[in-house]
Coordinates of C-alpha atoms and ligand atoms in Angstrom, one line a residue:
M1 CA 0.0 0.0 0.0
G2 CA 1.9 3.1 -1.2
T3 CA 0.9 6.4 0.2
S4 CA 0.6 9.3 -0.2
I5 CA 0.3 12.9 -0.8
P6 CA -1.5 14.4 2.1
A7 CA -5.0 15.1 1.0
P8 CA -6.0 18.8 1.2
V9 CA -8.3 19.6 4.0
W10 CA -11.8 20.1 2.7
S11 CA -14.4 22.0 4.7
A12 CA -18.1 22.6 4.3
P13 CA -19.6 26.0 5.0
P14 CA -20.3 26.2 8.8
S15 CA -24.0 26.9 8.1
E16 CA -24.3 23.5 6.3
H17 CA -22.8 21.7 9.3
Q18 CA -25.4 23.2 11.5
R19 CA -28.3 22.8 9.2
R20 CA -27.6 19.2 8.1
G21 CA -26.7 17.7 11.5
P22 CA -24.4 14.8 12.1
E23 CA -24.9 12.9 8.9
V24 CA -23.0 15.8 7.2
G25 CA -19.9 13.8 7.7
R26 CA -21.0 10.5 6.1
V27 CA -21.0 9.2 2.5
L28 CA -22.7 6.0 1.3
V29 CA -20.2 3.8 -0.6
L30 CA -21.6 1.5 -3.3
N31 CA -19.8 -1.3 -4.9
A32 CA -19.2 -1.3 -8.7
T33 CA -22.5 -3.2 -8.9
Y34 CA -24.4 -0.5 -7.0
E35 CA -24.7 -2.7 -3.9
P36 CA -24.1 -0.7 -0.7
V37 CA -20.8 -1.6 0.9
N38 CA -20.4 0.8 3.8
V39 CA -20.3 4.3 4.9
C40 CA -17.2 6.5 5.0
T41 CA -16.3 10.1 5.9
V42 CA -16.5 12.9 3.4
R43 CA -12.7 13.2 3.6
R44 CA -12.2 9.5 2.7
A45 CA -14.7 9.9 -0.1
V46 CA -12.9 12.9 -1.5
V47 CA -9.6 11.0 -1.5
L48 CA -11.2 8.1 -3.4
L49 CA -12.7 10.5 -5.9
L50 CA -9.4 12.4 -6.4
K51 CA -7.6 9.1 -6.9
E52 CA -10.3 8.1 -9.4
K53 CA -11.1 5.0 -7.4
A54 CA -14.7 6.1 -7.1
E55 CA -17.2 8.2 -8.9
V56 CA -19.9 10.5 -7.6
I57 CA -23.5 9.1 -7.9
E58 CA -25.3 11.7 -5.7
R59 CA -24.0 15.0 -4.7
A60 CA -25.2 17.8 -2.4
E61 CA -26.2 21.2 -3.7
W62 CA -23.3 22.8 -1.9
E63 CA -19.6 22.6 -2.2
L64 CA -16.6 21.7 -0.1
H65 CA -13.7 24.1 -0.3
S66 CA -10.0 23.6 0.1
A67 CA -7.4 26.3 -0.2
T68 CA -7.2 25.8 -4.0
A69 CA -10.3 24.1 -5.2
S70 CA -14.0 23.3 -4.7
I71 CA -15.8 20.1 -5.1
A72 CA -19.5 19.2 -4.8
R73 CA -20.0 17.4 -1.5
P74 CA -20.4 13.7 -2.3
V75 CA -23.5 12.0 -0.8
V76 CA -23.3 8.6 -2.6
I77 CA -20.2 7.4 -4.3
R78 CA -19.6 4.2 -6.4
L79 CA -16.3 2.3 -6.4
V80 CA -14.9 2.0 -9.9
T81 CA -13.5 -1.5 -9.2
Y82 CA -15.6 -4.3 -7.7
V83 CA -14.7 -5.1 -4.1
R84 CA -15.3 -8.6 -2.9
I85 CA -17.6 -8.3 0.1
P86 CA -16.9 -11.8 1.7
R87 CA -13.3 -10.8 2.3
D88 CA -14.4 -7.6 3.9
T89 CA -17.1 -9.0 6.2
H90 CA -15.0 -11.0 8.6
R91 CA -13.2 -7.8 9.4
R92 CA -16.3 -6.1 10.4
K93 CA -16.3 -5.6 14.1
I94 CA -18.8 -7.3 16.4
T95 CA -20.3 -4.6 18.5
R96 CA -23.3 -4.7 20.7
R97 CA -25.0 -2.1 18.5
A98 CA -24.3 -4.2 15.4
V99 CA -25.6 -7.4 17.0
F100 CA -28.8 -5.6 18.2
A101 CA -29.3 -4.1 14.7
R102 CA -28.8 -7.4 13.0
D103 CA -31.3 -9.0 15.4
N104 CA -33.8 -6.2 14.9
W105 CA -33.4 -5.1 18.6
T106 CA -35.2 -8.4 19.6
C107 CA -34.3 -11.1 22.0
Q108 CA -33.5 -14.1 19.9
Y109 CA -34.9 -16.5 22.5
C110 CA -38.2 -14.9 23.4
G111 CA -38.7 -11.9 21.1
A112 CA -38.6 -9.3 23.9
R113 CA -37.4 -5.9 22.9
S114 CA -36.2 -4.5 26.2
Q115 CA -33.3 -5.2 28.6
L116 CA -31.2 -6.4 25.7
T117 CA -27.8 -8.0 26.3
V118 CA -25.5 -9.9 24.2
D119 CA -25.4 -13.7 24.6
H120 CA -22.9 -16.3 23.5
V121 CA -25.1 -19.2 22.2
V122 CA -22.3 -21.7 23.0
P123 CA -21.0 -20.2 26.2
R124 CA -17.4 -19.1 26.3
S125 CA -16.8 -21.6 29.1
K126 CA -17.7 -24.4 26.7
G127 CA -15.5 -23.1 23.9
G128 CA -18.0 -20.8 22.1
G129 CA -16.3 -18.1 20.2
S130 CA -17.0 -14.4 19.8
T131 CA -18.1 -14.8 16.2
W132 CA -21.1 -13.6 14.3
D133 CA -22.6 -17.1 14.3
N134 CA -22.3 -17.5 18.1
I135 CA -23.5 -14.2 19.4
V136 CA -27.1 -13.1 19.6
A137 CA -29.2 -10.4 21.2
S138 CA -30.8 -11.8 24.4
C139 CA -33.0 -10.1 27.0
A140 CA -31.5 -10.1 30.5
P141 CA -34.1 -12.6 31.8
C142 CA -33.4 -15.1 29.0
N143 CA -29.6 -14.6 29.5
R144 CA -30.0 -15.4 33.2
R145 CA -32.2 -18.4 32.5
K146 CA -29.8 -19.8 30.0
G147 CA -26.8 -19.2 32.3
D148 CA -23.8 -21.3 31.4
A149 CA -25.8 -23.9 29.4
L150 CA -26.4 -24.6 25.8
P151 CA -29.9 -23.4 24.7
R152 CA -31.3 -27.0 24.3
Q153 CA -30.1 -28.0 27.7
V154 CA -32.5 -25.5 29.2
G155 CA -35.3 -25.9 26.7
M156 CA -34.6 -22.7 24.8
R157 CA -34.5 -22.2 21.0
L158 CA -33.2 -19.5 18.8
L159 CA -35.7 -17.6 16.7
N160 CA -33.1 -17.2 13.9
Q161 CA -29.8 -18.8 13.1
P162 CA -27.2 -16.1 13.7
R163 CA -24.9 -15.2 10.9
T164 CA -22.7 -12.4 9.6
P165 CA -25.1 -9.4 8.9
S166 CA -25.5 -7.8 5.5
P167 CA -23.7 -4.5 4.8
H168 CA -27.0 -2.7 5.4
V169 CA -26.7 -3.4 9.1
F170 CA -23.3 -1.7 9.3
I171 CA -24.6 1.2 7.3
Q172 CA -27.4 1.6 9.8
V173 CA -25.0 1.4 12.7
A174 CA -22.5 3.8 11.2
S175 CA -25.2 6.4 10.3
P176 CA -28.1 6.5 12.8
T177 CA -30.0 8.8 10.5
I178 CA -30.2 7.6 6.9
P179 CA -30.2 10.6 4.5
A180 CA -33.0 10.6 2.0
A181 CA -30.6 10.5 -0.9
W182 CA -29.3 7.1 0.3
R183 CA -32.7 5.3 0.5
Q184 CA -33.1 4.2 -3.1
Y185 CA -29.6 2.4 -2.9
L186 CA -30.5 0.7 0.4
A187 CA -33.9 -0.5 -0.7
A188 CA -32.7 -3.5 -2.7
Ligands
LIG208 ZN1 -35.7 -13.1 26.0

């Protein structure tokens, strides 16, 4: 990985920062196939655009300014070269928020939507790993009931088989509010 000329510092007009709120800093990244891949910062998006690794699909009506140039603020960009998602997904960090988002903020044993915790299906004490297929959202009462046992040992069953979530989940987690201009690309 060779780098790099430091990217110029791009800034938005302060009024736009205030008006548009926190999502001002986020850009939706699509694969070459238009599939959503993830969310990145405006700065990262500008670097990809300047290196011609991505193209702008949706832009804001206002511009970012550096000392010497202006560029329309990217809202959605598309990678010029296809990125293989499977290679990427195992790197995606397992966080409580991502587990809850994948499981639709629902206990995977009883369907409750409150007092959520994260449960290892096969307990760590029995060799269960901290992997996407062994971690689920569980309400605190289910978590206590299950204790250090396997679900079937205590008559509990999972509502869904846990697996690595789709990129949509990480996009939701990275950007709590989804800008309107992203929606058509996330609908698929
Ligand atoms: Zn429960």
